[in-house]
Amino acid sequence: MYNSFELNESVRRALDRYSQSLIKIAFAYLKNLADAEEVAQDVFLAYLQKRPVFENAEHEKAWLIRTTINKSKNMLKTGWFRSRNPVPDNLSYLPPEENEVLQAVLALDKKYRIPIHLHYYEGYSIQEIADILQAKPATVGTWLARGRLLLKEKIGGAEDEAFSI
Amino acid sequence: MKRSVYKSAMSHLKTSENFNEATYQKLMREMEKTEPKGTINQIQTKEMAKMEKAKKRSLTGWTAGVAACAVLAVGIFAINQNGSKGDQTAAPTNAPAATSQPSAAPTQKPPIRGKVAVNIDGVISEVSADGKSFKVGDLWVEVTDQTRLGSSEPTAAEPSEELLSKTFKVGNIVSGYTSQDVSTGKVTADVIYNNIPPQK
């Protein structure tokens, strides 16, 4: 149990450390930055309200990521989210190569998209992704392999690499 | 290993510049809503107040319980008192007159009561031809000139025709007393208190 000061400090620290990661994960899920930021705010609100106790920083980050994924899923399920037809974020400010890769990843099914994001952006291992997504490591390995294959078909890649993402 | 294009693209994504500060402010507002002054001391104070309330409540409960028990006890005692008074007033009329309650109504005279011995009691089933004898149960009772009619006790009521008919008829209810042995089957009545004709 935190007192108010400790809680404030831990929330501020988590905001500084993980807010960008959480926004990116939610973006990978929702494909919209405004929604992604809203989800990230909700996650920190849940952090504040539930006051979870963590064993270490990695545990804390894993909890935040899992909560972000769950809240993103919930947002996708809402009738309001389904019914609307948002204008896609303008990513033309990105370099063409990055834009192409990002669009290709976002076009993947989310079951491939999230493991790829966690692996290539966050740098998590298959085992760690399996823990976060509460799935079997073999399943995560399959998702990653299929995702890479689909991306390779779309954007190509060097033979010595799975694909150059 | 080639630099990750995906990671670079994600890193270049433009998010709100003041996201952290705005989020922090929002969280603080939420926190203030849920915990207006939000300090542990205040929580403890609240808990203390709750405990005090609980103590007061239990004390009130005990007081009310004891008071209810007392009222109940007094009520039961009073009912018992009334009951015993009622029993005494409903006591048989042949109870001794001296057992009246002096405390109930000191200025009121106690009711006059008395009792007499009766060993002839019942309904006349047969009457002799001369009308001087009658049969009650298995006992023949003879009425002579010596037989007194009505009670001669000082507090006895005056005999009336309704309660003491002068002729003995089958069906009359009689009560009287004889000093003779009733087991012989035939006695002479010393006194006839009642000779009540049957109701028509």
mmCIF file of C-alpha atoms in Angstrom:
data_model
loop_
_atom_site.group_PDB
_atom_site.id
_atom_site.type_symbol
_atom_site.label_atom_id
_atom_site.label_comp_id
_atom_site.label_asym_id
_atom_site.label_seq_id
_atom_site.Cartn_x
_atom_site.Cartn_y
_atom_site.Cartn_z
ATOM 1 C CA MET A 1 0.000 0.000 0.000
ATOM 2 C CA TYR A 2 1.327 3.425 -0.977
ATOM 3 C CA ASN A 3 0.690 6.628 0.827
ATOM 4 C CA SER A 4 -0.388 9.540 -1.347
ATOM 5 C CA PHE A 5 3.107 10.940 -1.771
ATOM 6 C CA GLU A 6 4.593 7.602 -2.781
ATOM 7 C CA LEU A 7 1.718 7.001 -5.142
ATOM 8 C CA ASN A 8 2.162 10.362 -6.785
ATOM 9 C CA GLU A 9 5.835 9.708 -7.183
ATOM 10 C CA SER A 10 5.375 6.212 -8.580
ATOM 11 C CA VAL A 11 2.730 7.411 -11.044
ATOM 12 C CA ARG A 12 4.889 10.289 -12.208
ATOM 13 C CA ARG A 13 7.884 7.983 -12.587
ATOM 14 C CA ALA A 14 5.798 5.480 -14.547
ATOM 15 C CA LEU A 15 4.465 8.285 -16.732
ATOM 16 C CA ASP A 16 7.978 9.452 -17.538
ATOM 17 C CA ARG A 17 9.284 5.976 -18.180
ATOM 18 C CA TYR A 18 6.456 4.195 -19.923
ATOM 19 C CA SER A 19 3.956 6.648 -21.389
ATOM 20 C CA GLN A 20 5.515 6.557 -24.877
ATOM 21 C CA SER A 21 5.696 2.773 -24.856
ATOM 22 C CA LEU A 22 2.058 2.480 -23.840
ATOM 23 C CA ILE A 23 0.901 5.000 -26.448
ATOM 24 C CA LYS A 24 2.772 3.095 -29.154
ATOM 25 C CA ILE A 25 1.326 -0.241 -28.092
ATOM 26 C CA ALA A 26 -2.187 1.209 -28.044
ATOM 27 C CA PHE A 27 -1.483 2.798 -31.425
ATOM 28 C CA ALA A 28 -0.356 -0.559 -32.819
ATOM 29 C CA TYR A 29 -3.694 -1.910 -31.616
ATOM 30 C CA LEU A 30 -6.050 0.947 -32.477
ATOM 31 C CA LYS A 31 -4.171 2.578 -35.383
ATOM 32 C CA ASN A 32 -5.093 6.024 -34.077
ATOM 33 C CA LEU A 33 -2.925 8.229 -31.903
ATOM 34 C CA ALA A 34 -5.729 10.134 -30.168
ATOM 35 C CA ASP A 35 -7.381 6.880 -29.121
ATOM 36 C CA ALA A 36 -4.005 5.494 -28.132
ATOM 37 C CA GLU A 37 -3.353 8.462 -25.848
ATOM 38 C CA GLU A 38 -6.805 8.106 -24.297
ATOM 39 C CA VAL A 39 -6.150 4.445 -23.572
ATOM 40 C CA ALA A 40 -2.761 5.294 -22.059
ATOM 41 C CA GLN A 41 -4.413 7.834 -19.775
ATOM 42 C CA ASP A 42 -6.946 5.222 -18.707
ATOM 43 C CA VAL A 43 -4.114 2.839 -17.914
ATOM 44 C CA PHE A 44 -2.437 5.351 -15.623
ATOM 45 C CA LEU A 45 -5.779 6.074 -14.018
ATOM 46 C CA ALA A 46 -6.178 2.350 -13.324
ATOM 47 C CA TYR A 47 -2.652 2.386 -11.885
ATOM 48 C CA LEU A 48 -3.676 5.191 -9.553
ATOM 49 C CA GLN A 49 -6.955 3.625 -8.513
ATOM 50 C CA LYS A 50 -5.856 0.004 -8.108
ATOM 51 C CA ARG A 51 -2.492 0.833 -6.570
ATOM 52 C CA PRO A 52 -0.843 -2.434 -7.587
ATOM 53 C CA VAL A 53 2.348 -3.515 -5.843
ATOM 54 C CA PHE A 54 5.176 -4.620 -8.130
ATOM 55 C CA GLU A 55 8.207 -6.777 -7.515
ATOM 56 C CA ASN A 56 10.413 -4.700 -9.805
ATOM 57 C CA ALA A 57 10.378 -2.257 -12.722
ATOM 58 C CA GLU A 58 9.965 -5.027 -15.294
ATOM 59 C CA HIS A 59 6.949 -6.348 -13.468
ATOM 60 C CA GLU A 60 5.512 -2.845 -13.406
ATOM 61 C CA LYS A 61 6.086 -2.374 -17.156
ATOM 62 C CA ALA A 62 4.585 -5.770 -17.982
ATOM 63 C CA TRP A 63 1.465 -4.892 -15.937
ATOM 64 C CA LEU A 64 1.124 -1.570 -17.722
ATOM 65 C CA ILE A 65 1.502 -3.198 -21.145
ATOM 66 C CA ARG A 66 -1.033 -5.911 -20.348
ATOM 67 C CA THR A 67 -3.481 -3.314 -19.067
ATOM 68 C CA THR A 68 -2.941 -1.228 -22.201
ATOM 69 C CA ILE A 69 -3.684 -4.212 -24.438
ATOM 70 C CA ASN A 70 -6.806 -5.075 -22.447
ATOM 71 C CA LYS A 71 -8.078 -1.505 -22.541
ATOM 72 C CA SER A 72 -7.363 -1.278 -26.268
ATOM 73 C CA LYS A 73 -9.350 -4.477 -26.813
ATOM 74 C CA ASN A 74 -12.193 -3.043 -24.767
ATOM 75 C CA MET A 75 -12.171 0.136 -26.825
ATOM 76 C CA LEU A 76 -12.275 -1.864 -30.048
ATOM 77 C CA LYS A 77 -15.325 -3.712 -28.761
ATOM 78 C CA THR A 78 -17.328 -0.585 -27.951
ATOM 79 C CA GLY A 79 -20.180 0.159 -30.304
ATOM 80 C CA TRP A 80 -19.061 3.785 -30.526
ATOM 81 C CA PHE A 81 -15.613 2.783 -31.777
ATOM 82 C CA ARG A 82 -17.030 0.325 -34.299
ATOM 83 C CA SER A 83 -19.613 2.702 -35.668
ATOM 84 C CA ARG A 84 -17.271 5.590 -36.403
ATOM 85 C CA ASN A 85 -15.041 5.889 -39.425
ATOM 86 C CA PRO A 86 -12.001 7.904 -38.351
ATOM 87 C CA VAL A 87 -9.717 9.699 -40.724
ATOM 88 C CA PRO A 88 -6.404 7.752 -40.722
ATOM 89 C CA ASP A 89 -3.537 9.513 -39.032
ATOM 90 C CA ASN A 90 -1.407 11.413 -41.469
ATOM 91 C CA LEU A 91 1.978 9.724 -41.242
ATOM 92 C CA SER A 92 3.422 11.398 -44.284
ATOM 93 C CA TYR A 93 5.908 13.225 -42.094
ATOM 94 C CA LEU A 94 7.701 9.914 -41.637
ATOM 95 C CA PRO A 95 10.449 8.973 -44.059
ATOM 96 C CA PRO A 96 8.993 6.905 -46.945
ATOM 97 C CA GLU A 97 10.680 3.674 -45.913
ATOM 98 C CA GLU A 98 9.467 3.963 -42.321
ATOM 99 C CA ASN A 99 6.007 4.949 -43.441
ATOM 100 C CA GLU A 100 5.830 1.900 -45.725
ATOM 101 C CA VAL A 101 6.930 -0.496 -43.013
ATOM 102 C CA LEU A 102 4.633 1.038 -40.435
ATOM 103 C CA GLN A 103 1.637 0.890 -42.759
ATOM 104 C CA ALA A 104 2.475 -2.711 -43.604
ATOM 105 C CA VAL A 105 2.632 -3.679 -39.926
ATOM 106 C CA LEU A 106 -0.599 -1.832 -39.152
ATOM 107 C CA ALA A 107 -2.288 -3.671 -42.006
ATOM 108 C CA LEU A 108 -1.547 -7.026 -40.355
ATOM 109 C CA ASP A 109 -4.101 -8.821 -38.218
ATOM 110 C CA LYS A 110 -3.710 -7.698 -34.603
ATOM 111 C CA LYS A 111 -2.743 -11.154 -33.433
ATOM 112 C CA TYR A 112 0.457 -10.753 -35.513
ATOM 113 C CA ARG A 113 0.748 -7.008 -35.043
ATOM 114 C CA ILE A 114 1.111 -6.951 -31.278
ATOM 115 C CA PRO A 115 3.796 -9.662 -30.981
ATOM 116 C CA ILE A 116 5.747 -7.959 -33.774
ATOM 117 C CA HIS A 117 5.461 -4.626 -32.005
ATOM 118 C CA LEU A 118 6.531 -6.073 -28.658
ATOM 119 C CA HIS A 119 9.435 -7.905 -30.275
ATOM 120 C CA TYR A 120 10.729 -5.245 -32.654
ATOM 121 C CA TYR A 121 9.893 -2.079 -30.746
ATOM 122 C CA GLU A 122 10.039 -3.128 -27.108
ATOM 123 C CA GLY A 123 12.670 -5.798 -27.642
ATOM 124 C CA TYR A 124 10.864 -8.506 -25.703
ATOM 125 C CA SER A 125 11.779 -12.163 -26.189
ATOM 126 C CA ILE A 126 9.230 -14.753 -27.260
ATOM 127 C CA GLN A 127 8.995 -16.011 -23.672
ATOM 128 C CA GLU A 128 8.404 -12.506 -22.328
ATOM 129 C CA ILE A 129 5.760 -11.805 -24.975
ATOM 130 C CA ALA A 130 4.102 -15.100 -24.090
ATOM 131 C CA ASP A 131 3.975 -14.016 -20.439
ATOM 132 C CA ILE A 132 2.512 -10.612 -21.282
ATOM 133 C CA LEU A 133 -0.069 -11.967 -23.716
ATOM 134 C CA GLN A 134 -0.714 -15.003 -21.510
ATOM 135 C CA ALA A 135 -0.130 -17.339 -24.415
ATOM 136 C CA LYS A 136 2.167 -20.292 -25.057
ATOM 137 C CA PRO A 137 5.683 -19.382 -26.285
ATOM 138 C CA ALA A 138 5.212 -21.706 -29.271
ATOM 139 C CA THR A 139 2.062 -19.852 -30.238
ATOM 140 C CA VAL A 140 3.845 -16.509 -29.971
ATOM 141 C CA GLY A 141 6.684 -17.914 -32.116
ATOM 142 C CA THR A 142 4.143 -18.944 -34.744
ATOM 143 C CA TRP A 143 2.486 -15.509 -34.705
ATOM 144 C CA LEU A 144 5.862 -13.821 -35.137
ATOM 145 C CA ALA A 145 6.893 -16.131 -37.960
ATOM 146 C CA ARG A 146 3.611 -15.709 -39.839
ATOM 147 C CA GLY A 147 3.652 -11.970 -39.311
ATOM 148 C CA ARG A 148 7.161 -11.739 -40.652
ATOM 149 C CA LEU A 149 6.205 -13.868 -43.636
ATOM 150 C CA LEU A 150 3.251 -11.658 -44.464
ATOM 151 C CA LEU A 151 5.415 -8.545 -44.168
ATOM 152 C CA LYS A 152 8.061 -10.100 -46.369
ATOM 153 C CA GLU A 153 5.462 -10.765 -49.019
ATOM 154 C CA LYS A 154 4.355 -7.149 -48.839
ATOM 155 C CA ILE A 155 7.549 -5.186 -48.511
ATOM 156 C CA GLY A 156 10.239 -7.730 -49.250
ATOM 157 C CA GLY A 157 13.506 -8.033 -47.324
ATOM 158 C CA ALA A 158 16.996 -9.269 -47.427
ATOM 159 C CA GLU A 159 17.478 -13.033 -47.513
ATOM 160 C CA ASP A 160 19.735 -13.031 -44.469
ATOM 161 C CA GLU A 161 17.086 -11.296 -42.390
ATOM 162 C CA ALA A 162 13.515 -12.240 -41.772
ATOM 163 C CA PHE A 163 12.630 -8.829 -43.095
ATOM 164 C CA SER A 164 14.087 -5.423 -42.622
ATOM 165 C CA ILE A 165 11.689 -3.971 -40.131
ATOM 166 C CA MET B 1 21.904 -6.484 -38.300
ATOM 167 C CA LYS B 2 20.111 -3.794 -40.131
ATOM 168 C CA ARG B 3 18.631 -0.980 -38.055
ATOM 169 C CA SER B 4 15.004 -1.695 -37.268
ATOM 170 C CA VAL B 5 12.903 0.457 -39.576
ATOM 171 C CA TYR B 6 9.769 -0.322 -37.624
ATOM 172 C CA LYS B 7 11.297 0.818 -34.347
ATOM 173 C CA SER B 8 12.523 3.978 -35.972
ATOM 174 C CA ALA B 9 9.109 4.672 -37.492
ATOM 175 C CA MET B 10 7.392 4.162 -34.140
ATOM 176 C CA SER B 11 9.936 6.413 -32.447
ATOM 177 C CA HIS B 12 9.204 9.154 -34.936
ATOM 178 C CA LEU B 13 5.464 9.040 -34.337
ATOM 179 C CA LYS B 14 4.306 12.397 -33.063
ATOM 180 C CA THR B 15 2.365 12.159 -29.844
ATOM 181 C CA SER B 16 0.984 15.035 -27.787
ATOM 182 C CA GLU B 17 3.828 17.121 -26.459
ATOM 183 C CA ASN B 18 2.288 17.666 -23.064
ATOM 184 C CA PHE B 19 0.832 14.190 -22.712
ATOM 185 C CA ASN B 20 2.690 13.423 -19.494
ATOM 186 C CA GLU B 21 1.832 16.694 -17.801
ATOM 187 C CA ALA B 22 -1.795 16.633 -18.947
ATOM 188 C CA THR B 23 -2.147 13.042 -17.821
ATOM 189 C CA TYR B 24 -0.565 13.816 -14.478
ATOM 190 C CA GLN B 25 -2.913 16.742 -13.919
ATOM 191 C CA LYS B 26 -5.895 14.589 -14.848
ATOM 192 C CA LEU B 27 -4.781 11.872 -12.454
ATOM 193 C CA MET B 28 -4.379 14.353 -9.634
ATOM 194 C CA ARG B 29 -7.875 15.686 -10.290
ATOM 195 C CA GLU B 30 -9.241 12.142 -10.188
ATOM 196 C CA MET B 31 -7.373 11.508 -6.995
ATOM 197 C CA GLU B 32 -8.822 14.616 -5.403
ATOM 198 C CA LYS B 33 -12.295 13.502 -6.422
ATOM 199 C CA THR B 34 -11.910 10.097 -4.847
ATOM 200 C CA GLU B 35 -9.948 11.269 -1.813
ATOM 201 C CA PRO B 36 -10.779 14.938 -1.192
ATOM 202 C CA LYS B 37 -7.949 15.476 1.241
ATOM 203 C CA GLY B 38 -6.464 12.049 0.826
ATOM 204 C CA THR B 39 -4.071 11.696 3.711
ATOM 205 C CA ILE B 40 -3.546 8.667 5.824
ATOM 206 C CA ASN B 41 -4.217 10.741 8.938
ATOM 207 C CA GLN B 42 -7.646 11.625 7.665
ATOM 208 C CA ILE B 43 -8.362 8.014 6.872
ATOM 209 C CA GLN B 44 -7.325 7.144 10.408
ATOM 210 C CA THR B 45 -9.524 9.933 11.773
ATOM 211 C CA LYS B 46 -12.440 8.570 9.774
ATOM 212 C CA GLU B 47 -11.774 5.112 11.138
ATOM 213 C CA MET B 48 -11.662 6.515 14.667
ATOM 214 C CA ALA B 49 -14.950 8.302 14.114
ATOM 215 C CA LYS B 50 -16.454 5.084 12.799
ATOM 216 C CA MET B 51 -15.230 3.221 15.866
ATOM 217 C CA GLU B 52 -16.684 5.898 18.143
ATOM 218 C CA LYS B 53 -20.006 5.651 16.344
ATOM 219 C CA ALA B 54 -19.943 1.882 16.636
ATOM 220 C CA LYS B 55 -19.205 2.140 20.366
ATOM 221 C CA LYS B 56 -22.030 4.621 20.877
ATOM 222 C CA ARG B 57 -24.350 2.408 18.900
ATOM 223 C CA SER B 58 -23.506 -0.649 20.976
ATOM 224 C CA LEU B 59 -23.868 1.342 24.211
ATOM 225 C CA THR B 60 -27.266 2.635 23.080
ATOM 226 C CA GLY B 61 -28.226 -0.880 22.150
ATOM 227 C CA TRP B 62 -27.271 -2.223 25.568
ATOM 228 C CA THR B 63 -29.101 0.601 27.336
ATOM 229 C CA ALA B 64 -32.217 0.035 25.280
ATOM 230 C CA GLY B 65 -31.999 -3.709 25.917
ATOM 231 C CA VAL B 66 -31.648 -3.315 29.669
ATOM 232 C CA ALA B 67 -34.514 -0.793 29.745
ATOM 233 C CA ALA B 68 -36.699 -3.150 27.726
ATOM 234 C CA CYS B 69 -35.883 -6.008 30.123
ATOM 235 C CA ALA B 70 -36.750 -3.813 33.115
ATOM 236 C CA VAL B 71 -40.067 -2.764 31.591
ATOM 237 C CA LEU B 72 -40.809 -6.370 30.761
ATOM 238 C CA ALA B 73 -40.009 -7.493 34.302
ATOM 239 C CA VAL B 74 -42.198 -4.773 35.831
ATOM 240 C CA GLY B 75 -44.977 -5.679 33.414
ATOM 241 C CA ILE B 76 -44.800 -9.361 34.274
ATOM 242 C CA PHE B 77 -44.755 -8.526 37.985
ATOM 243 C CA ALA B 78 -47.797 -6.254 37.609
ATOM 244 C CA ILE B 79 -49.680 -8.864 35.602
ATOM 245 C CA ASN B 80 -48.942 -11.477 38.237
ATOM 246 C CA GLN B 81 -50.184 -9.136 40.942
ATOM 247 C CA ASN B 82 -53.433 -8.487 39.064
ATOM 248 C CA GLY B 83 -53.818 -12.184 38.372
ATOM 249 C CA SER B 84 -53.503 -13.114 41.991
ATOM 250 C CA LYS B 85 -56.020 -10.397 42.936
ATOM 251 C CA GLY B 86 -58.419 -11.745 40.346
ATOM 252 C CA ASP B 87 -57.966 -15.238 41.663
ATOM 253 C CA GLN B 88 -58.768 -14.043 45.103
ATOM 254 C CA THR B 89 -61.935 -12.267 44.013
ATOM 255 C CA ALA B 90 -62.942 -15.310 42.052
ATOM 256 C CA ALA B 91 -62.328 -17.580 44.979
ATOM 257 C CA PRO B 92 -65.174 -19.898 45.985
ATOM 258 C CA THR B 93 -67.872 -18.305 48.125
ATOM 259 C CA ASN B 94 -67.345 -20.861 50.796
ATOM 260 C CA ALA B 95 -63.829 -19.541 51.480
ATOM 261 C CA PRO B 96 -63.324 -18.096 54.921
ATOM 262 C CA ALA B 97 -64.463 -14.507 55.171
ATOM 263 C CA ALA B 98 -61.358 -13.550 57.058
ATOM 264 C CA THR B 99 -59.132 -13.999 53.983
ATOM 265 C CA SER B 100 -60.157 -10.715 52.399
ATOM 266 C CA GLN B 101 -57.349 -8.381 51.200
ATOM 267 C CA PRO B 102 -56.878 -5.589 53.656
ATOM 268 C CA SER B 103 -54.583 -3.656 51.314
ATOM 269 C CA ALA B 104 -56.841 -3.768 48.262
ATOM 270 C CA ALA B 105 -59.482 -1.349 49.597
ATOM 271 C CA PRO B 106 -59.091 -0.520 53.240
ATOM 272 C CA THR B 107 -62.285 1.523 53.468
ATOM 273 C CA GLN B 108 -64.432 -1.085 51.687
ATOM 274 C CA LYS B 109 -66.075 -3.794 53.794
ATOM 275 C CA PRO B 110 -65.069 -7.286 52.826
ATOM 276 C CA PRO B 111 -67.815 -9.336 51.169
ATOM 277 C CA ILE B 112 -69.862 -11.496 53.546
ATOM 278 C CA ARG B 113 -69.253 -15.115 53.001
ATOM 279 C CA GLY B 114 -70.063 -18.299 54.811
ATOM 280 C CA LYS B 115 -70.603 -21.943 54.359
ATOM 281 C CA VAL B 116 -72.917 -24.560 55.691
ATOM 282 C CA ALA B 117 -72.748 -28.302 55.784
ATOM 283 C CA VAL B 118 -74.735 -30.099 53.143
ATOM 284 C CA ASN B 119 -75.149 -33.824 52.857
ATOM 285 C CA ILE B 120 -78.505 -33.930 51.067
ATOM 286 C CA ASP B 121 -78.041 -32.643 47.583
ATOM 287 C CA GLY B 122 -79.590 -33.562 44.279
ATOM 288 C CA VAL B 123 -82.725 -33.836 42.195
ATOM 289 C CA ILE B 124 -85.861 -35.403 43.638
ATOM 290 C CA SER B 125 -86.628 -38.578 41.753
ATOM 291 C CA GLU B 126 -89.558 -39.783 43.791
ATOM 292 C CA VAL B 127 -91.986 -38.290 46.310
ATOM 293 C CA SER B 128 -94.059 -40.216 48.871
ATOM 294 C CA ALA B 129 -97.832 -40.140 48.729
ATOM 295 C CA ASP B 130 -98.080 -37.852 51.763
ATOM 296 C CA GLY B 131 -95.549 -35.481 50.253
ATOM 297 C CA LYS B 132 -93.399 -35.568 53.406
ATOM 298 C CA SER B 133 -90.683 -37.754 51.992
ATOM 299 C CA PHE B 134 -88.689 -37.651 48.787
ATOM 300 C CA LYS B 135 -85.926 -39.589 47.248
ATOM 301 C CA VAL B 136 -82.614 -38.008 46.174
ATOM 302 C CA GLY B 137 -80.342 -40.510 44.542
ATOM 303 C CA ASP B 138 -80.595 -43.619 46.724
ATOM 304 C CA LEU B 139 -81.519 -41.684 49.848
ATOM 305 C CA TRP B 140 -85.005 -41.277 51.172
ATOM 306 C CA VAL B 141 -85.345 -38.026 53.076
ATOM 307 C CA GLU B 142 -88.190 -37.387 55.418
ATOM 308 C CA VAL B 143 -89.321 -33.879 56.255
ATOM 309 C CA THR B 144 -90.859 -33.527 59.704
ATOM 310 C CA ASP B 145 -92.133 -30.656 61.771
ATOM 311 C CA GLN B 146 -88.681 -30.484 63.310
ATOM 312 C CA THR B 147 -87.113 -29.875 59.933
ATOM 313 C CA ARG B 148 -86.158 -26.264 59.468
ATOM 314 C CA LEU B 149 -86.741 -24.667 56.084
ATOM 315 C CA GLY B 150 -84.111 -22.182 55.059
ATOM 316 C CA SER B 151 -80.880 -21.201 56.635
ATOM 317 C CA SER B 152 -80.961 -19.688 60.071
ATOM 318 C CA GLU B 153 -77.435 -18.298 59.790
ATOM 319 C CA PRO B 154 -77.251 -14.569 60.653
ATOM 320 C CA THR B 155 -75.997 -13.548 57.229
ATOM 321 C CA ALA B 156 -78.271 -15.821 55.203
ATOM 322 C CA ALA B 157 -80.666 -14.312 52.734
ATOM 323 C CA GLU B 158 -84.401 -14.536 53.331
ATOM 324 C CA PRO B 159 -85.753 -17.738 51.728
ATOM 325 C CA SER B 160 -87.875 -17.066 48.683
ATOM 326 C CA GLU B 161 -90.487 -19.229 46.965
ATOM 327 C CA GLU B 162 -88.193 -19.607 44.012
ATOM 328 C CA LEU B 163 -85.341 -20.995 46.072
ATOM 329 C CA LEU B 164 -87.347 -22.761 48.742
ATOM 330 C CA SER B 165 -90.615 -24.174 47.529
ATOM 331 C CA LYS B 166 -92.908 -25.499 50.239
ATOM 332 C CA THR B 167 -93.899 -28.640 48.345
ATOM 333 C CA PHE B 168 -91.510 -31.304 47.261
ATOM 334 C CA LYS B 169 -91.998 -32.445 43.693
ATOM 335 C CA VAL B 170 -90.166 -34.753 41.360
ATOM 336 C CA GLY B 171 -87.538 -32.752 39.503
ATOM 337 C CA ASN B 172 -86.963 -30.207 42.278
ATOM 338 C CA ILE B 173 -83.363 -29.539 43.187
ATOM 339 C CA VAL B 174 -82.904 -29.870 46.902
ATOM 340 C CA SER B 175 -80.093 -29.322 49.278
ATOM 341 C CA GLY B 176 -80.146 -29.826 52.987
ATOM 342 C CA TYR B 177 -78.458 -31.381 55.931
ATOM 343 C CA THR B 178 -79.118 -34.295 58.233
ATOM 344 C CA SER B 179 -77.196 -35.265 61.297
ATOM 345 C CA GLN B 180 -78.150 -38.869 60.720
ATOM 346 C CA ASP B 181 -76.135 -41.445 58.869
ATOM 347 C CA VAL B 182 -76.893 -41.084 55.185
ATOM 348 C CA SER B 183 -75.536 -44.535 54.478
ATOM 349 C CA THR B 184 -78.636 -46.109 56.047
ATOM 350 C CA GLY B 185 -80.653 -45.052 53.015
ATOM 351 C CA LYS B 186 -83.346 -43.196 54.980
ATOM 352 C CA VAL B 187 -82.869 -40.099 57.054
ATOM 353 C CA THR B 188 -84.819 -37.254 58.504
ATOM 354 C CA ALA B 189 -83.699 -33.858 57.322
ATOM 355 C CA ASP B 190 -82.605 -31.426 59.974
ATOM 356 C CA VAL B 191 -82.711 -28.508 57.576
ATOM 357 C CA ILE B 192 -83.641 -27.935 53.956
ATOM 358 C CA TYR B 193 -81.793 -25.008 52.519
ATOM 359 C CA ASN B 194 -83.128 -25.110 48.963
ATOM 360 C CA ASN B 195 -86.014 -26.690 47.141
ATOM 361 C CA ILE B 196 -85.904 -25.239 43.709
ATOM 362 C CA PRO B 197 -88.513 -26.170 41.154
ATOM 363 C CA PRO B 198 -87.170 -26.998 37.728
ATOM 364 C CA GLN B 199 -86.961 -24.123 35.265
ATOM 365 C CA LYS B 200 -89.931 -23.947 32.897
#
